[in-house]
Amino acid sequence: MDIKLQQVSYAYSKGTPFEKYALFNVDLTIPHGTYQAIIGHTGSGKSTILQHFNGLLKPSEGQVHIGERVIVAGKKAKELKPVRQKVGIVFQFPEHQLFEETVLKDIMFGPMNFGVSEQVAEARARELIKLVGLPEDILNKSPFDLSGGQMRRVAIAGVLAMDPEVIVLDEPTAGLDPRGQKEIMDMFYNLHKERGLTTILVTHSMEDAARYADQIAIMHEGRCVLNGTPHEIFSDSDTLEKYRLELPHIVRFQRKIEQLMKKPLSKICLTEEELAAEVAHALREGRDAK
Amino acid sequence: MTEILSFNNVSFSYTPDNPELRNAVQDVSFSINEGEWIAIVGHNGSGKSTMVKLVCGLLFPQDGEVRVMRNVLTEENLWEVRSNIGMVFQNPDNQFVGATVQDDVAFALENSGVPYTEMVDRVHSSLAQVKMDKFLNHEPHHLSGGQKQRVAIAGALAMRPKLLILDEATSMLDPQGRDEVLKTVRALREEIGLTVLSITHDVEEALFADRVLFMNNGQKYAEGTPSEIFSLGDKLVEFGLELPFAMRMTKLFKDNGVLLEGQHMSEEELVNDLWTSNFNK
């Protein structure tokens, strides 16, 4: 399912003295199956844009294509339910949305709301609880007796239970320990690959954007100012600096090493493994040349 | 050395009636002296947050005792003890109560009846300490996450605490905000000798501490200087943490056959070693 924003502007409190534009003429196309990261500073419009992906916000100007569905500014958008079933949003701190008596009921709530039978919903819950890395017996517990990290996983299972084609993630690992962060990010990446999902990751983490995304869009003061591959985006440190964004830690470290070697490596390395191999290679070449 | 905080064989369970479940905190002892920075690191569920709740008397241990300023913490002295502790929480948006920066810092001072002139003085000086004195009348939504956390620190400082607790205070910030906050805390330690207890799973933050407590499943697994703790290597990874960036890179370089002399915790050391081992020959 492709997602396309065309000339989208959005104003909060439109038509009141408090009117404030948060998005200006945003064009962004996310083809089916893409892993798209959206990065930008606090207040750059990341959260506003993400709510357009399933019609929680409707554009003040422009239009949003979500698969076959088009949401046009100024026109009433009816029957958004199918869109919301297909586009699952994992908000920041999704565990705050848990409410049911048991984990099982909580995971089943979403799909049953969309007309899935009880049996199917339960089967999905049993499958998903394992997928998010929790034991099956947790299904009968109250979600409020779980640790923060476990609650986060249950909430994610609740979104996955709707069987979405597009998953939108808003800082999904904030507050988790490093292993928890990696497990969750790897899980989403595997789902993305196995099920051919479209994944949209809104994040502060240049590291995660570099590691997982096919495309990275930069938001700045309500505009989408750049969209490219991680290698394109992170090769251009001047532009990043202009938008007050940092290079991923690994790239900054590569720059330090390049200063030392007095020549650039043959490519920008986006993972630690890649950089170690590349440096080793460059050193060997240097020795052989002597 | 003045002792600011100590745990003496502290145990706590959220479910004391069910002996099958392990204690959230099990027989933990440690102390912090004036001017020290202690970091508690551990995975989610290792007991870090429970320890903070035990320090400020939101929970009381079933076994052992918590002492603040050498007094055992009890229901009776709770309020007095809390007045010695400043806290900064994880989410910058959940702890901003004032409509402007200076209102926010004044909030606790007003609550505790500090006279107006002194209040103005304290608000200004504590905001100057975190370099936010140019933002007196700014509204919270115009501030970045790092700026909001610095205001939260100023709010705590205005109460003249003996101990500042940072409970995952940088985990929701972008890298820039995180650096701002850590730089501020480091400067405060030098300027006013502030005592700091930081709860974190960010190993880079823990590198700044004088001592690190490494928690696992409610127990203190190890205590030592950052270099002692991080030399545990794979044990940390096994318990849900990661190694500092420079240590990970050192290992990867060596695996790839790059010549290096030693183990490194800071990037500078690693880069210097790369230089001396490979170029300066």
Coordinates of C-alpha atoms in Angstrom, one line a residue:
Chain A
M1 CA 0.0 0.0 0.0
D2 CA 1.6 3.2 -1.1
I3 CA 1.4 6.3 1.0
K4 CA 1.6 9.7 -0.6
L5 CA 1.4 13.2 0.8
Q6 CA 0.9 15.9 -1.8
Q7 CA 1.4 19.5 -0.8
V8 CA 0.1 18.8 2.7
S9 CA -0.2 21.7 5.1
Y10 CA -1.7 21.4 8.6
A11 CA -2.8 24.1 11.0
Y12 CA -3.8 23.5 14.6
S13 CA -6.8 25.4 15.8
K14 CA -7.5 26.6 12.2
G15 CA -9.8 29.6 11.9
T16 CA -9.2 30.7 15.5
P17 CA -6.8 33.4 16.9
F18 CA -4.6 30.5 18.0
E19 CA -4.2 29.1 14.5
K20 CA -0.7 27.7 14.1
Y21 CA 0.7 25.9 11.1
A22 CA 2.7 22.8 11.9
L23 CA 3.2 21.5 8.4
F24 CA 3.9 23.4 5.2
N25 CA 3.5 21.9 1.7
V26 CA 4.8 18.5 2.5
D27 CA 5.4 16.2 -0.4
L28 CA 6.4 12.7 0.6
T29 CA 5.9 9.4 -1.2
I30 CA 6.4 6.1 0.6
P31 CA 6.2 3.2 -1.8
H32 CA 4.8 -0.1 -0.7
G33 CA 7.3 -2.2 1.2
T34 CA 9.6 0.7 2.1
Y35 CA 11.2 1.2 5.5
Q36 CA 10.9 4.9 5.8
A37 CA 12.5 6.8 8.7
I38 CA 11.5 10.4 9.6
I39 CA 13.9 12.4 11.6
G40 CA 14.0 15.9 12.8
H41 CA 14.2 18.1 15.9
T42 CA 11.5 18.5 18.6
G43 CA 8.8 20.7 17.0
S44 CA 9.8 19.9 13.5
G45 CA 6.4 18.4 12.6
K46 CA 7.2 14.7 13.0
S47 CA 4.3 14.0 15.3
T48 CA 1.9 16.0 13.2
I49 CA 2.8 14.2 10.0
L50 CA 2.5 10.8 11.6
Q51 CA -1.1 11.4 12.5
H52 CA -1.9 12.0 8.8
F53 CA -0.9 8.5 7.9
N54 CA -4.2 7.0 9.1
G55 CA -6.5 10.0 9.0
L56 CA -6.3 10.9 12.7
L57 CA -5.5 14.4 11.4
K58 CA -6.8 15.6 8.1
P59 CA -4.8 18.0 6.0
S60 CA -5.7 21.7 6.1
E61 CA -4.5 21.9 2.5
G62 CA -3.3 19.3 0.0
Q63 CA -4.1 15.6 0.0
V64 CA -3.1 12.3 1.6
H65 CA -3.2 9.1 -0.4
I66 CA -3.4 5.9 1.7
G67 CA -3.5 3.1 -0.7
E68 CA -6.7 3.6 -2.7
R69 CA -8.1 6.0 -0.2
V70 CA -7.6 9.8 -0.8
I71 CA -8.1 12.3 2.0
V72 CA -8.5 15.8 0.6
A73 CA -8.4 19.0 2.5
G74 CA -11.8 20.6 3.0
K75 CA -13.8 17.5 2.2
K76 CA -15.4 15.3 4.8
A77 CA -13.6 12.0 5.1
K78 CA -16.1 9.3 6.0
E79 CA -15.5 5.7 6.9
L80 CA -11.9 5.9 7.9
K81 CA -12.2 2.6 9.7
P82 CA -10.7 0.4 6.9
V83 CA -7.7 2.8 6.7
R84 CA -7.2 2.6 10.4
Q85 CA -7.2 -1.2 10.3
K86 CA -4.6 -1.2 7.6
V87 CA -2.3 1.4 9.2
G88 CA -1.3 0.6 12.7
I89 CA 0.3 3.3 14.8
V90 CA 2.4 2.4 17.7
F91 CA 2.5 5.7 19.7
Q92 CA 5.2 6.8 22.1
F93 CA 4.7 4.9 25.4
P94 CA 2.0 2.7 24.0
E95 CA 1.8 0.9 27.3
H96 CA -0.2 3.9 28.6
Q97 CA -3.1 2.7 26.4
L98 CA -3.4 -0.7 28.0
F99 CA -6.8 -0.9 29.8
E100 CA -8.2 -4.4 29.8
E101 CA -8.4 -6.9 32.7
T102 CA -6.1 -9.4 31.0
V103 CA -3.3 -9.3 28.5
L104 CA -5.3 -11.6 26.2
K105 CA -8.4 -9.3 26.2
D106 CA -6.3 -6.3 25.6
I107 CA -4.6 -7.8 22.5
M108 CA -8.0 -9.0 21.2
F109 CA -9.8 -5.7 21.7
G110 CA -8.5 -4.0 18.5
P111 CA -9.2 -6.8 16.0
M112 CA -12.6 -7.5 17.5
N113 CA -13.4 -3.9 17.1
F114 CA -12.7 -4.3 13.4
G115 CA -15.1 -7.3 13.2
V116 CA -12.7 -10.2 13.6
S117 CA -14.3 -13.2 15.4
E118 CA -13.3 -14.0 18.9
Q119 CA -11.6 -17.2 17.9
V120 CA -9.5 -15.6 15.3
A121 CA -8.6 -12.7 17.6
E122 CA -7.6 -15.2 20.3
A123 CA -5.5 -17.2 17.9
R124 CA -3.7 -14.0 16.8
A125 CA -3.0 -13.0 20.4
R126 CA -1.5 -16.4 21.2
E127 CA 0.7 -16.2 18.1
L128 CA 1.7 -12.6 18.7
I129 CA 2.6 -12.9 22.3
K130 CA 5.4 -15.2 21.3
L131 CA 6.5 -13.0 18.5
V132 CA 7.0 -10.0 20.8
G133 CA 9.1 -12.2 23.1
L134 CA 6.8 -13.0 26.0
P135 CA 5.7 -16.4 27.4
E136 CA 2.2 -17.5 26.6
D137 CA 1.1 -17.7 30.3
I138 CA 1.3 -14.0 30.5
L139 CA -1.9 -13.8 28.5
N140 CA -4.0 -14.5 31.6
K141 CA -2.3 -11.8 33.8
S142 CA -3.4 -8.3 34.3
P143 CA -1.3 -6.0 32.0
F144 CA -0.8 -3.8 35.1
D145 CA 1.2 -6.4 36.9
L146 CA 3.9 -6.5 34.2
S147 CA 7.1 -4.6 34.1
G148 CA 7.4 -1.5 31.8
G149 CA 9.3 -3.4 29.2
Q150 CA 6.7 -6.3 29.1
M151 CA 3.8 -3.8 29.0
R152 CA 5.4 -2.2 25.9
R153 CA 5.5 -5.5 24.2
V154 CA 1.9 -6.3 25.0
A155 CA 0.8 -2.9 23.6
I156 CA 2.8 -3.6 20.4
A157 CA 1.1 -7.0 20.1
G158 CA -2.2 -5.2 20.3
V159 CA -1.4 -3.1 17.3
L160 CA 0.0 -6.0 15.3
A161 CA -3.2 -8.0 16.1
M162 CA -5.1 -5.8 13.7
D163 CA -2.9 -7.3 11.0
P164 CA -1.9 -3.9 9.5
E165 CA -0.1 -3.5 6.2
V166 CA 1.6 -0.3 7.3
I167 CA 3.1 0.1 10.7
V168 CA 3.9 3.6 12.0
L169 CA 6.3 3.7 14.9
D170 CA 6.8 6.8 17.1
E171 CA 10.0 6.4 19.1
P172 CA 9.1 2.8 19.9
T173 CA 12.0 2.0 22.2
A174 CA 12.1 5.1 24.4
G175 CA 12.9 4.1 28.0
L176 CA 13.9 0.5 27.2
D177 CA 17.3 -0.9 28.1
P178 CA 19.7 -1.5 25.3
R179 CA 18.9 -5.2 24.9
G180 CA 15.1 -4.4 24.9
Q181 CA 15.7 -1.7 22.3
K182 CA 17.5 -4.0 20.0
E183 CA 15.0 -6.9 20.4
I184 CA 12.1 -4.6 19.6
M185 CA 13.8 -2.9 16.6
D186 CA 14.9 -6.3 15.2
M187 CA 11.4 -7.7 15.7
F188 CA 9.9 -4.9 13.7
Y189 CA 12.6 -5.2 11.0
N190 CA 11.9 -9.0 10.7
L191 CA 8.2 -8.4 10.5
H192 CA 8.8 -5.8 7.8
K193 CA 10.8 -8.2 5.7
E194 CA 8.7 -11.4 6.3
R195 CA 5.3 -9.8 5.8
G196 CA 6.3 -7.2 3.2
L197 CA 5.0 -4.4 5.4
T198 CA 5.5 -0.7 4.8
T199 CA 7.2 0.6 8.0
I200 CA 7.5 4.2 9.0
L201 CA 9.8 5.0 11.9
V202 CA 9.7 8.4 13.6
T203 CA 12.8 8.7 15.7
H204 CA 15.5 10.8 17.3
S205 CA 18.0 8.0 16.9
M206 CA 20.2 8.5 13.9
E207 CA 21.6 5.1 14.7
D208 CA 18.3 3.4 14.2
A209 CA 17.5 5.4 11.1
A210 CA 20.9 4.5 9.7
R211 CA 20.7 0.8 10.5
Y212 CA 17.1 -0.1 9.5
A213 CA 15.7 2.5 7.0
D214 CA 15.7 2.3 3.2
Q215 CA 14.8 6.0 3.0
I216 CA 15.2 8.8 5.5
A217 CA 13.2 12.0 5.4
I218 CA 14.3 15.1 7.3
M219 CA 11.7 17.4 8.8
H220 CA 12.6 20.9 9.7
E221 CA 10.2 23.6 10.9
G222 CA 7.2 21.9 9.4
R223 CA 8.8 21.2 6.0
C224 CA 10.1 17.9 4.6
V225 CA 13.5 19.3 3.5
L226 CA 15.2 16.1 2.3
N227 CA 14.4 12.5 1.5
G228 CA 17.1 10.0 0.6
T229 CA 18.9 6.8 1.4
P230 CA 20.9 6.6 4.6
H231 CA 24.2 6.8 2.7
E232 CA 23.0 10.0 0.9
I233 CA 21.7 11.6 4.0
F234 CA 24.7 10.9 6.2
S235 CA 27.3 11.7 3.6
D236 CA 26.2 15.3 3.7
S237 CA 27.2 16.5 7.2
D238 CA 26.8 20.2 6.2
T239 CA 23.1 19.8 5.4
L240 CA 22.5 17.9 8.6
E241 CA 24.2 20.6 10.6
K242 CA 22.0 23.2 9.0
Y243 CA 19.0 21.4 10.3
R244 CA 20.6 21.0 13.7
L245 CA 20.9 17.2 13.3
E246 CA 23.9 15.1 14.2
L247 CA 25.6 12.5 12.2
P248 CA 25.2 9.0 13.7
H249 CA 27.8 8.3 16.3
I250 CA 29.5 5.8 14.0
V251 CA 29.9 8.3 11.2
R252 CA 31.4 11.0 13.5
F253 CA 33.9 8.4 14.6
Q254 CA 34.7 7.5 11.0
R255 CA 35.5 11.2 10.4
K256 CA 37.9 11.2 13.4
I257 CA 39.7 8.2 12.0
E258 CA 39.8 9.8 8.5
Q259 CA 41.5 12.9 10.0
L260 CA 44.1 10.6 11.5
M261 CA 44.6 8.7 8.3
K262 CA 44.6 12.0 6.3
K263 CA 42.4 10.4 3.7
P264 CA 38.7 9.4 3.5
L265 CA 37.6 5.8 3.5
S266 CA 36.0 4.5 0.3
K267 CA 32.5 4.8 1.7
I268 CA 30.4 6.0 4.6
C269 CA 30.0 3.2 7.1
L270 CA 26.7 3.0 8.9
T271 CA 27.4 0.1 11.2
E272 CA 30.2 -0.6 13.6
E273 CA 31.0 -3.9 11.8
E274 CA 31.2 -2.2 8.5
L275 CA 33.5 0.5 9.8
A276 CA 35.9 -2.0 11.5
A277 CA 36.2 -4.0 8.3
E278 CA 36.7 -0.9 6.2
V279 CA 39.4 0.5 8.5
A280 CA 41.2 -2.9 8.5
H281 CA 41.0 -3.0 4.8
A282 CA 42.4 0.6 4.4
L283 CA 45.3 -0.2 6.8
R284 CA 46.2 -3.3 4.9
E285 CA 46.2 -1.4 1.6
G286 CA 48.4 1.3 3.2
R287 CA 50.9 -1.3 4.4
D288 CA 51.0 -3.1 1.1
A289 CA 51.6 0.2 -0.7
K290 CA 54.8 0.8 1.3
Chain B
M1 CA 33.6 12.4 54.5
T2 CA 30.0 13.1 55.1
E3 CA 27.6 10.3 54.2
I4 CA 24.6 11.4 52.2
L5 CA 22.8 8.2 51.6
S6 CA 23.2 4.6 52.5
F7 CA 21.4 1.3 52.0
N8 CA 22.1 -1.3 54.6
N9 CA 21.0 -4.8 53.6
V10 CA 17.9 -3.5 52.0
S11 CA 15.3 -5.9 50.7
F12 CA 11.9 -5.1 49.2
S13 CA 9.1 -7.1 47.6
Y14 CA 6.0 -5.9 45.9
T15 CA 4.4 -9.2 46.7
P16 CA 5.5 -10.1 50.3
D17 CA 2.6 -12.7 50.5
N18 CA 3.9 -14.7 47.6
P19 CA 7.3 -16.2 48.5
E20 CA 7.6 -17.7 45.1
L21 CA 8.3 -14.4 43.4
R22 CA 11.7 -12.9 43.9
N23 CA 12.2 -9.7 45.8
A24 CA 12.4 -6.5 43.6
V25 CA 15.4 -5.5 45.7
Q26 CA 17.4 -8.2 47.5
D27 CA 19.9 -7.4 50.2
V28 CA 21.4 -4.4 48.7
S29 CA 24.1 -2.3 50.5
F30 CA 25.9 0.8 49.3
S31 CA 26.6 4.4 50.3
I32 CA 27.2 7.7 48.7
N33 CA 29.4 10.4 50.3
E34 CA 29.1 14.1 49.8
G35 CA 30.3 15.2 46.4
E36 CA 30.2 11.8 44.8
W37 CA 28.5 10.8 41.6
I38 CA 27.1 7.3 41.7
A39 CA 25.4 5.6 38.7
I40 CA 23.1 2.7 39.1
V41 CA 23.0 0.7 35.9
G42 CA 20.9 -2.4 35.1
H43 CA 18.4 -3.8 32.7
N44 CA 14.6 -3.1 32.8
G45 CA 13.3 -4.9 35.9
S46 CA 16.7 -5.0 37.7
G47 CA 15.5 -3.0 40.6
K48 CA 16.7 0.5 39.7
S49 CA 13.4 2.3 40.0
T50 CA 12.4 0.5 43.2
M51 CA 15.7 1.7 44.7
V52 CA 14.8 5.3 43.9
K53 CA 11.4 4.9 45.5
L54 CA 13.1 3.5 48.6
V55 CA 15.4 6.5 48.7
C56 CA 12.6 9.1 48.7
G57 CA 10.2 7.1 51.0
L58 CA 7.6 6.2 48.4
L59 CA 8.3 2.6 49.5
F60 CA 9.8 1.3 52.7
P61 CA 12.0 -1.8 52.9
Q62 CA 10.8 -5.0 54.5
D63 CA 14.3 -5.8 55.6
G64 CA 17.3 -3.5 56.2
E65 CA 17.4 0.3 56.4
V66 CA 17.8 3.3 54.2
R67 CA 19.7 6.2 55.7
V68 CA 19.6 9.7 54.4
M69 CA 22.0 12.2 56.0
R70 CA 22.7 9.4 58.5
N71 CA 19.1 9.2 59.7
V72 CA 17.1 6.1 59.1
L73 CA 14.2 6.9 56.8
T74 CA 10.8 6.5 58.5
E75 CA 7.2 7.6 58.0
E76 CA 7.9 10.3 60.7
N77 CA 10.9 12.0 59.1
L78 CA 9.8 11.5 55.5
W79 CA 9.1 15.1 54.7
E80 CA 12.2 16.4 56.2
V81 CA 14.3 13.9 54.3
R82 CA 12.6 14.7 51.0
S83 CA 13.5 18.3 51.4
N84 CA 17.1 17.2 51.0
I85 CA 16.5 15.4 47.8
G86 CA 16.0 16.9 44.3
M87 CA 14.7 14.6 41.6
V88 CA 14.7 14.8 37.8
F89 CA 12.5 12.3 36.1
Q90 CA 12.5 10.7 32.7
N91 CA 9.9 12.6 30.7
P92 CA 10.6 16.3 30.4
D93 CA 6.9 17.0 29.7
N94 CA 5.6 15.4 32.8
Q95 CA 7.4 17.6 35.3
F96 CA 6.9 21.0 33.9
V97 CA 4.2 22.6 36.1
G98 CA 4.7 26.4 35.6
A99 CA 3.4 28.4 32.7
T100 CA 6.9 29.9 32.2
V101 CA 10.4 28.9 33.1
Q102 CA 10.7 31.1 36.1
D103 CA 7.2 30.1 37.4
D104 CA 8.3 26.5 37.1
V105 CA 11.4 26.9 39.2
A106 CA 9.5 29.0 41.7
F107 CA 6.8 26.4 42.2
A108 CA 8.4 24.4 45.0
L109 CA 9.8 27.5 46.7
E110 CA 6.3 29.0 46.8
N111 CA 5.0 25.8 48.2
S112 CA 7.5 25.8 51.0
G113 CA 6.9 29.5 51.9
V114 CA 10.3 30.9 50.9
P115 CA 10.1 34.8 51.2
Y116 CA 9.6 36.6 47.9
T117 CA 12.9 38.4 47.6
E118 CA 14.8 35.3 48.5
M119 CA 12.7 33.3 46.0
V120 CA 13.5 35.7 43.2
D121 CA 17.2 35.4 44.1
R122 CA 17.1 31.6 44.1
V123 CA 15.2 31.3 40.9
H124 CA 17.6 33.5 39.1
S125 CA 20.7 31.9 40.5
S126 CA 19.7 28.3 39.9
L127 CA 18.6 29.1 36.4
A128 CA 22.0 30.7 35.9
Q129 CA 23.7 27.6 37.1
V130 CA 22.1 25.5 34.4
K131 CA 22.6 28.4 31.8
M132 CA 18.8 28.9 31.3
D133 CA 18.7 32.4 32.8
K134 CA 18.0 34.0 29.4
F135 CA 14.8 32.0 29.2
L136 CA 13.0 33.4 32.3
N137 CA 9.7 34.0 30.6
H138 CA 9.7 31.3 28.0
E139 CA 6.9 28.9 27.8
P140 CA 7.6 25.2 28.1
H141 CA 6.5 24.3 24.6
H142 CA 9.2 26.6 23.1
L143 CA 11.9 24.7 24.8
S144 CA 13.8 21.6 23.6
G145 CA 13.8 18.4 25.7
G146 CA 17.3 19.1 27.0
Q147 CA 16.3 22.7 28.0
K148 CA 13.3 21.4 29.8
Q149 CA 15.4 18.9 31.7
R150 CA 17.8 21.7 32.6
V151 CA 14.9 23.8 34.0
A152 CA 13.9 20.7 36.0
I153 CA 17.4 20.6 37.4
A154 CA 17.2 24.3 38.3
G155 CA 13.9 23.6 40.0
A156 CA 15.6 21.0 42.1
L157 CA 18.7 23.2 42.8
A158 CA 16.5 26.0 44.0
M159 CA 15.5 23.9 46.9
R160 CA 19.2 23.5 47.9
P161 CA 19.2 19.7 47.9
K162 CA 22.0 17.5 49.4
L163 CA 21.4 14.9 46.8
L164 CA 20.3 15.2 43.2
I165 CA 18.7 12.1 41.7
L166 CA 18.5 11.7 37.9
D167 CA 16.0 8.9 37.2
E168 CA 16.6 8.1 33.5
A169 CA 16.7 11.8 33.0
T170 CA 18.4 11.7 29.6
S171 CA 16.8 8.6 28.1
M172 CA 14.1 10.6 26.2
L173 CA 16.4 13.2 24.9
D174 CA 18.1 13.5 21.5
P175 CA 21.9 13.3 21.6
Q176 CA 22.3 17.0 21.7
G177 CA 19.9 17.3 24.7
R178 CA 21.6 14.4 26.4
D179 CA 25.0 16.1 26.1
E180 CA 23.6 19.4 27.4
V181 CA 22.2 17.8 30.5
L182 CA 25.3 15.7 31.3
K183 CA 27.5 18.7 30.7
T184 CA 25.3 20.7 33.1
V185 CA 25.5 18.1 35.8
R186 CA 29.3 17.8 35.4
A187 CA 29.7 21.6 35.8
L188 CA 27.5 21.6 38.9
R189 CA 29.6 19.0 40.5
E190 CA 32.7 21.1 40.0
E191 CA 31.1 24.4 41.0
I192 CA 29.0 23.5 44.1
G193 CA 30.2 19.9 44.8
L194 CA 26.7 18.5 44.2
T195 CA 26.1 14.9 45.1
V196 CA 24.5 12.9 42.3
L197 CA 22.8 9.6 42.0
S198 CA 21.9 8.7 38.4
I199 CA 19.8 5.8 37.4
T200 CA 20.5 4.8 33.8
H201 CA 20.9 2.1 31.3
D202 CA 23.0 4.4 29.1
V203 CA 26.5 3.2 29.6
E204 CA 28.1 6.3 28.2
E205 CA 26.4 8.3 31.0
A206 CA 27.7 5.9 33.6
L207 CA 31.2 6.6 32.4
F208 CA 31.0 10.0 34.0
A209 CA 30.3 8.6 37.5
D210 CA 32.9 8.1 40.2
R211 CA 31.4 4.7 41.0
V212 CA 28.9 2.4 39.3
L213 CA 26.5 0.0 40.9
F214 CA 25.6 -2.8 38.5
M215 CA 22.2 -4.3 39.3
N216 CA 20.9 -7.6 38.1
N217 CA 17.5 -9.2 39.1
G218 CA 17.3 -7.0 42.2
Q219 CA 20.8 -7.8 43.5
K220 CA 23.9 -5.7 43.4
Y221 CA 26.0 -7.8 41.0
A222 CA 29.1 -5.5 41.1
E223 CA 30.2 -2.1 42.4
G224 CA 33.3 -0.3 41.2
T225 CA 34.8 2.5 39.1
P226 CA 33.5 2.7 35.5
S227 CA 36.6 1.0 34.2
E228 CA 36.3 -1.9 36.8
I229 CA 32.6 -2.4 35.9
F230 CA 33.1 -2.2 32.1
S231 CA 36.0 -4.6 32.2
L232 CA 33.3 -7.2 33.1
G233 CA 32.7 -7.1 29.4
D234 CA 30.3 -9.8 28.2
K235 CA 28.7 -10.1 31.6
L236 CA 27.1 -6.7 31.0
V237 CA 25.8 -7.8 27.7
E238 CA 24.4 -11.0 29.1
F239 CA 22.5 -8.9 31.6
G240 CA 20.8 -6.6 29.0
L241 CA 23.3 -3.8 28.9
E242 CA 25.9 -2.9 26.2
L243 CA 29.5 -2.0 26.4
P244 CA 30.6 1.6 25.8
F245 CA 31.1 2.5 22.2
A246 CA 34.9 2.6 22.4
M247 CA 35.1 -0.8 23.9
R248 CA 32.8 -2.3 21.2
M249 CA 34.9 -0.7 18.5
T250 CA 38.2 -1.9 20.1
K251 CA 36.9 -5.5 20.0
L252 CA 35.7 -5.2 16.4
F253 CA 39.0 -3.7 15.3
K254 CA 40.9 -6.4 16.9
D255 CA 38.6 -9.1 15.4
N256 CA 39.4 -7.6 12.0
G257 CA 43.1 -7.7 12.6
V258 CA 43.7 -4.0 13.3
L259 CA 46.7 -3.5 15.5
L260 CA 45.8 -2.1 19.0
E261 CA 47.6 -2.1 22.3
G262 CA 44.9 -2.0 24.9
Q263 CA 41.3 -1.9 26.0
H264 CA 39.6 1.5 25.7
M265 CA 36.7 3.2 27.3
S266 CA 36.9 6.6 25.6
E267 CA 37.1 7.4 21.9
E268 CA 40.1 9.6 22.4
E269 CA 42.1 6.7 23.9
L270 CA 41.1 4.5 21.1
V271 CA 41.9 7.0 18.4
N272 CA 45.3 7.6 20.0
D273 CA 46.0 3.9 20.2
L274 CA 45.1 3.5 16.5
W275 CA 47.5 6.3 15.7
T276 CA 50.5 5.0 17.7
S277 CA 49.9 1.3 16.8
N278 CA 49.4 1.9 13.1
F279 CA 50.8 5.2 11.8
N280 CA 53.4 6.5 14.1
K281 CA 56.0 3.9 13.2

